[in-house]
GROMACS .gro file of C-alpha atoms in nm:
model
  178
    1UNK     CA    1   1.515   5.262 -10.317
    2UNK     CA    2   1.294   5.410 -10.038
    3UNK     CA    3   0.967   5.255  -9.927
    4UNK     CA    4   0.756   5.543 -10.097
    5UNK     CA    5   0.952   5.471 -10.423
    6UNK     CA    6   0.880   5.107 -10.373
    7UNK     CA    7   0.519   5.130 -10.308
    8UNK     CA    8   0.476   5.385 -10.609
    9UNK     CA    9   0.657   5.117 -10.834
   10UNK     CA   10   0.430   4.833 -10.707
   11UNK     CA   11   0.098   5.063 -10.738
   12UNK     CA   12   0.177   5.263 -11.041
   13UNK     CA   13   0.506   5.218 -11.226
   14UNK     CA   14   0.549   4.827 -11.293
   15UNK     CA   15   0.450   4.680 -11.629
   16UNK     CA   16   0.116   4.533 -11.498
   17UNK     CA   17  -0.009   4.828 -11.303
   18UNK     CA   18   0.076   5.041 -11.583
   19UNK     CA   19  -0.132   4.853 -11.814
   20UNK     CA   20  -0.427   4.852 -11.565
   21UNK     CA   21  -0.393   5.212 -11.509
   22UNK     CA   22  -0.374   5.264 -11.890
   23UNK     CA   23  -0.696   5.086 -11.936
   24UNK     CA   24  -0.856   5.269 -11.648
   25UNK     CA   25  -0.714   5.606 -11.805
   26UNK     CA   26  -0.889   5.492 -12.127
   27UNK     CA   27  -1.231   5.420 -11.977
   28UNK     CA   28  -1.188   5.744 -11.775
   29UNK     CA   29  -1.146   5.946 -12.097
   30UNK     CA   30  -1.440   5.753 -12.253
   31UNK     CA   31  -1.644   5.881 -11.965
   32UNK     CA   32  -1.525   6.221 -11.997
   33UNK     CA   33  -1.289   6.234 -11.704
   34UNK     CA   34  -0.922   6.367 -11.678
   35UNK     CA   35  -0.720   6.051 -11.614
   36UNK     CA   36  -0.379   6.220 -11.542
   37UNK     CA   37  -0.530   6.424 -11.245
   38UNK     CA   38  -0.691   6.091 -11.115
   39UNK     CA   39  -0.346   5.904 -11.140
   40UNK     CA   40  -0.158   6.184 -10.987
   41UNK     CA   41  -0.403   6.226 -10.693
   42UNK     CA   42  -0.391   5.852 -10.639
   43UNK     CA   43  -0.012   5.832 -10.635
   44UNK     CA   44   0.019   6.148 -10.388
   45UNK     CA   45  -0.265   5.992 -10.159
   46UNK     CA   46  -0.073   5.647 -10.147
   47UNK     CA   47   0.255   5.828 -10.054
   48UNK     CA   48   0.094   6.038  -9.798
   49UNK     CA   49  -0.062   5.712  -9.660
   50UNK     CA   50   0.270   5.522  -9.668
   51UNK     CA   51   0.444   5.807  -9.491
   52UNK     CA   52   0.182   5.797  -9.206
   53UNK     CA   53   0.185   5.420  -9.171
   54UNK     CA   54   0.581   5.366  -9.199
   55UNK     CA   55   0.761   5.682  -9.017
   56UNK     CA   56   1.140   5.667  -8.996
   57UNK     CA   57   1.286   5.411  -8.769
   58UNK     CA   58   1.423   5.675  -8.532
   59UNK     CA   59   1.068   5.798  -8.455
   60UNK     CA   60   0.958   5.459  -8.360
   61UNK     CA   61   1.195   5.493  -8.088
   62UNK     CA   62   1.008   5.755  -7.906
   63UNK     CA   63   1.163   5.807  -7.545
   64UNK     CA   64   1.407   5.520  -7.610
   65UNK     CA   65   1.604   5.765  -7.838
   66UNK     CA   66   1.820   5.848  -7.546
   67UNK     CA   67   1.944   5.480  -7.534
   68UNK     CA   68   2.052   5.488  -7.901
   69UNK     CA   69   2.222   5.826  -7.809
   70UNK     CA   70   2.389   5.665  -7.501
   71UNK     CA   71   2.510   5.383  -7.730
   72UNK     CA   72   2.640   5.624  -7.969
   73UNK     CA   73   2.841   5.803  -7.708
   74UNK     CA   74   2.962   5.455  -7.577
   75UNK     CA   75   3.086   5.339  -7.896
   76UNK     CA   76   3.285   5.676  -7.974
   77UNK     CA   77   3.450   5.623  -7.631
   78UNK     CA   78   3.536   5.268  -7.691
   79UNK     CA   79   3.717   5.371  -8.034
   80UNK     CA   80   3.887   5.651  -7.884
   81UNK     CA   81   4.006   5.466  -7.560
   82UNK     CA   82   4.088   5.146  -7.776
   83UNK     CA   83   4.289   5.376  -8.002
   84UNK     CA   84   4.464   5.524  -7.689
   85UNK     CA   85   4.534   5.190  -7.532
   86UNK     CA   86   4.680   5.051  -7.850
   87UNK     CA   87   4.939   5.345  -7.854
   88UNK     CA   88   4.996   5.370  -7.463
   89UNK     CA   89   5.305   5.206  -7.353
   90UNK     CA   90   5.202   4.999  -7.063
   91UNK     CA   91   5.552   4.857  -7.000
   92UNK     CA   92   5.830   5.060  -6.810
   93UNK     CA   93   6.010   5.313  -7.029
   94UNK     CA   94   6.354   5.128  -6.990
   95UNK     CA   95   6.232   4.799  -7.142
   96UNK     CA   96   6.246   4.759  -7.513
   97UNK     CA   97   5.913   4.773  -7.666
   98UNK     CA   98   5.843   4.552  -7.952
   99UNK     CA   99   5.617   4.615  -8.257
  100UNK     CA  100   5.313   4.405  -8.251
  101UNK     CA  101   5.305   4.072  -8.414
  102UNK     CA  102   5.071   4.026  -8.711
  103UNK     CA  103   4.828   3.775  -8.520
  104UNK     CA  104   4.774   4.038  -8.265
  105UNK     CA  105   4.698   4.285  -8.533
  106UNK     CA  106   4.459   4.035  -8.719
  107UNK     CA  107   4.279   3.978  -8.372
  108UNK     CA  108   4.236   4.332  -8.294
  109UNK     CA  109   4.117   4.408  -8.622
  110UNK     CA  110   3.883   4.142  -8.669
  111UNK     CA  111   3.712   4.225  -8.314
  112UNK     CA  112   3.649   4.591  -8.440
  113UNK     CA  113   3.538   4.486  -8.774
  114UNK     CA  114   3.289   4.243  -8.623
  115UNK     CA  115   3.164   4.497  -8.346
  116UNK     CA  116   3.097   4.766  -8.620
  117UNK     CA  117   2.948   4.522  -8.855
  118UNK     CA  118   2.677   4.467  -8.565
  119UNK     CA  119   2.673   4.832  -8.498
  120UNK     CA  120   2.554   4.856  -8.862
  121UNK     CA  121   2.263   4.681  -8.767
  122UNK     CA  122   2.146   4.963  -8.561
  123UNK     CA  123   2.206   5.220  -8.823
  124UNK     CA  124   1.845   5.228  -8.932
  125UNK     CA  125   1.770   5.366  -8.582
  126UNK     CA  126   1.978   5.668  -8.618
  127UNK     CA  127   1.818   5.994  -8.706
  128UNK     CA  128   2.015   6.011  -9.014
  129UNK     CA  129   2.078   5.623  -9.106
  130UNK     CA  130   2.250   5.693  -9.469
  131UNK     CA  131   2.514   5.944  -9.281
  132UNK     CA  132   2.569   5.661  -9.010
  133UNK     CA  133   2.593   5.375  -9.252
  134UNK     CA  134   2.837   5.580  -9.476
  135UNK     CA  135   3.069   5.680  -9.184
  136UNK     CA  136   3.055   5.323  -9.040
  137UNK     CA  137   3.121   5.150  -9.361
  138UNK     CA  138   3.413   5.404  -9.471
  139UNK     CA  139   3.550   5.370  -9.136
  140UNK     CA  140   3.574   5.018  -9.138
  141UNK     CA  141   3.705   5.003  -9.491
  142UNK     CA  142   3.989   5.230  -9.396
  143UNK     CA  143   4.057   5.099  -9.062
  144UNK     CA  144   3.988   4.745  -9.076
  145UNK     CA  145   4.118   4.716  -9.442
  146UNK     CA  146   4.456   4.878  -9.373
  147UNK     CA  147   4.503   4.678  -9.047
  148UNK     CA  148   4.419   4.351  -9.236
  149UNK     CA  149   4.668   4.439  -9.495
  150UNK     CA  150   4.939   4.497  -9.240
  151UNK     CA  151   4.878   4.180  -9.074
  152UNK     CA  152   4.866   3.972  -9.370
  153UNK     CA  153   5.157   4.126  -9.544
  154UNK     CA  154   5.366   4.302  -9.272
  155UNK     CA  155   5.388   4.584  -9.510
  156UNK     CA  156   5.318   4.897  -9.333
  157UNK     CA  157   5.308   5.152  -9.629
  158UNK     CA  158   4.922   5.198  -9.560
  159UNK     CA  159   4.922   5.257  -9.186
  160UNK     CA  160   4.887   5.632  -9.234
  161UNK     CA  161   4.525   5.579  -9.359
  162UNK     CA  162   4.439   5.384  -9.048
  163UNK     CA  163   4.387   5.697  -8.819
  164UNK     CA  164   4.143   5.842  -9.079
  165UNK     CA  165   3.948   5.513  -9.056
  166UNK     CA  166   3.923   5.535  -8.676
  167UNK     CA  167   3.806   5.888  -8.696
  168UNK     CA  168   3.528   5.775  -8.946
  169UNK     CA  169   3.429   5.515  -8.706
  170UNK     CA  170   3.438   5.764  -8.402
  171UNK     CA  171   3.218   5.999  -8.630
  172UNK     CA  172   2.984   5.704  -8.718
  173UNK     CA  173   2.904   5.633  -8.350
  174UNK     CA  174   2.877   6.013  -8.279
  175UNK     CA  175   2.627   6.030  -8.556
  176UNK     CA  176   2.377   5.837  -8.332
  177UNK     CA  177   2.369   6.143  -8.116
  178UNK     CA  178   2.270   6.395  -8.367
   0.00000   0.00000   0.00000
């Protein structure tokens, strides 16, 4: 429910205000006025006033919009480099590389989950906040959900979904740029 819908509900569509408007309409009819036109004009006027008083959050940023874009680029780079670093072999080739232990997976997943939960707090400042929220939430669900599952069960049957979640997180960060 948007701000405009909320204001219209409070002023026109809830039971109390509907009763008040009904009484006003009966009085207007008795005076020879057209009450529907009055109500529609009031609703349209209220919506315009609300839109002027409460612009989208990203418009409130003004010149600081570049900071949000930089944060989006930085976040996307962090996810990309985190994925690269997680799969890069830092040990010499001749040493046996062991799989990660579940506690390591859990700690990494929990860190990504927490950081992206904080990033959701900035979603209202994106130009398309619902897109940013959908990408971040979907990415966290797929990426963190599958990693948590692997950490707790050691069942790797769901790991093919993990990269999709990672890409959604990257796209979520990049949505701050557009």
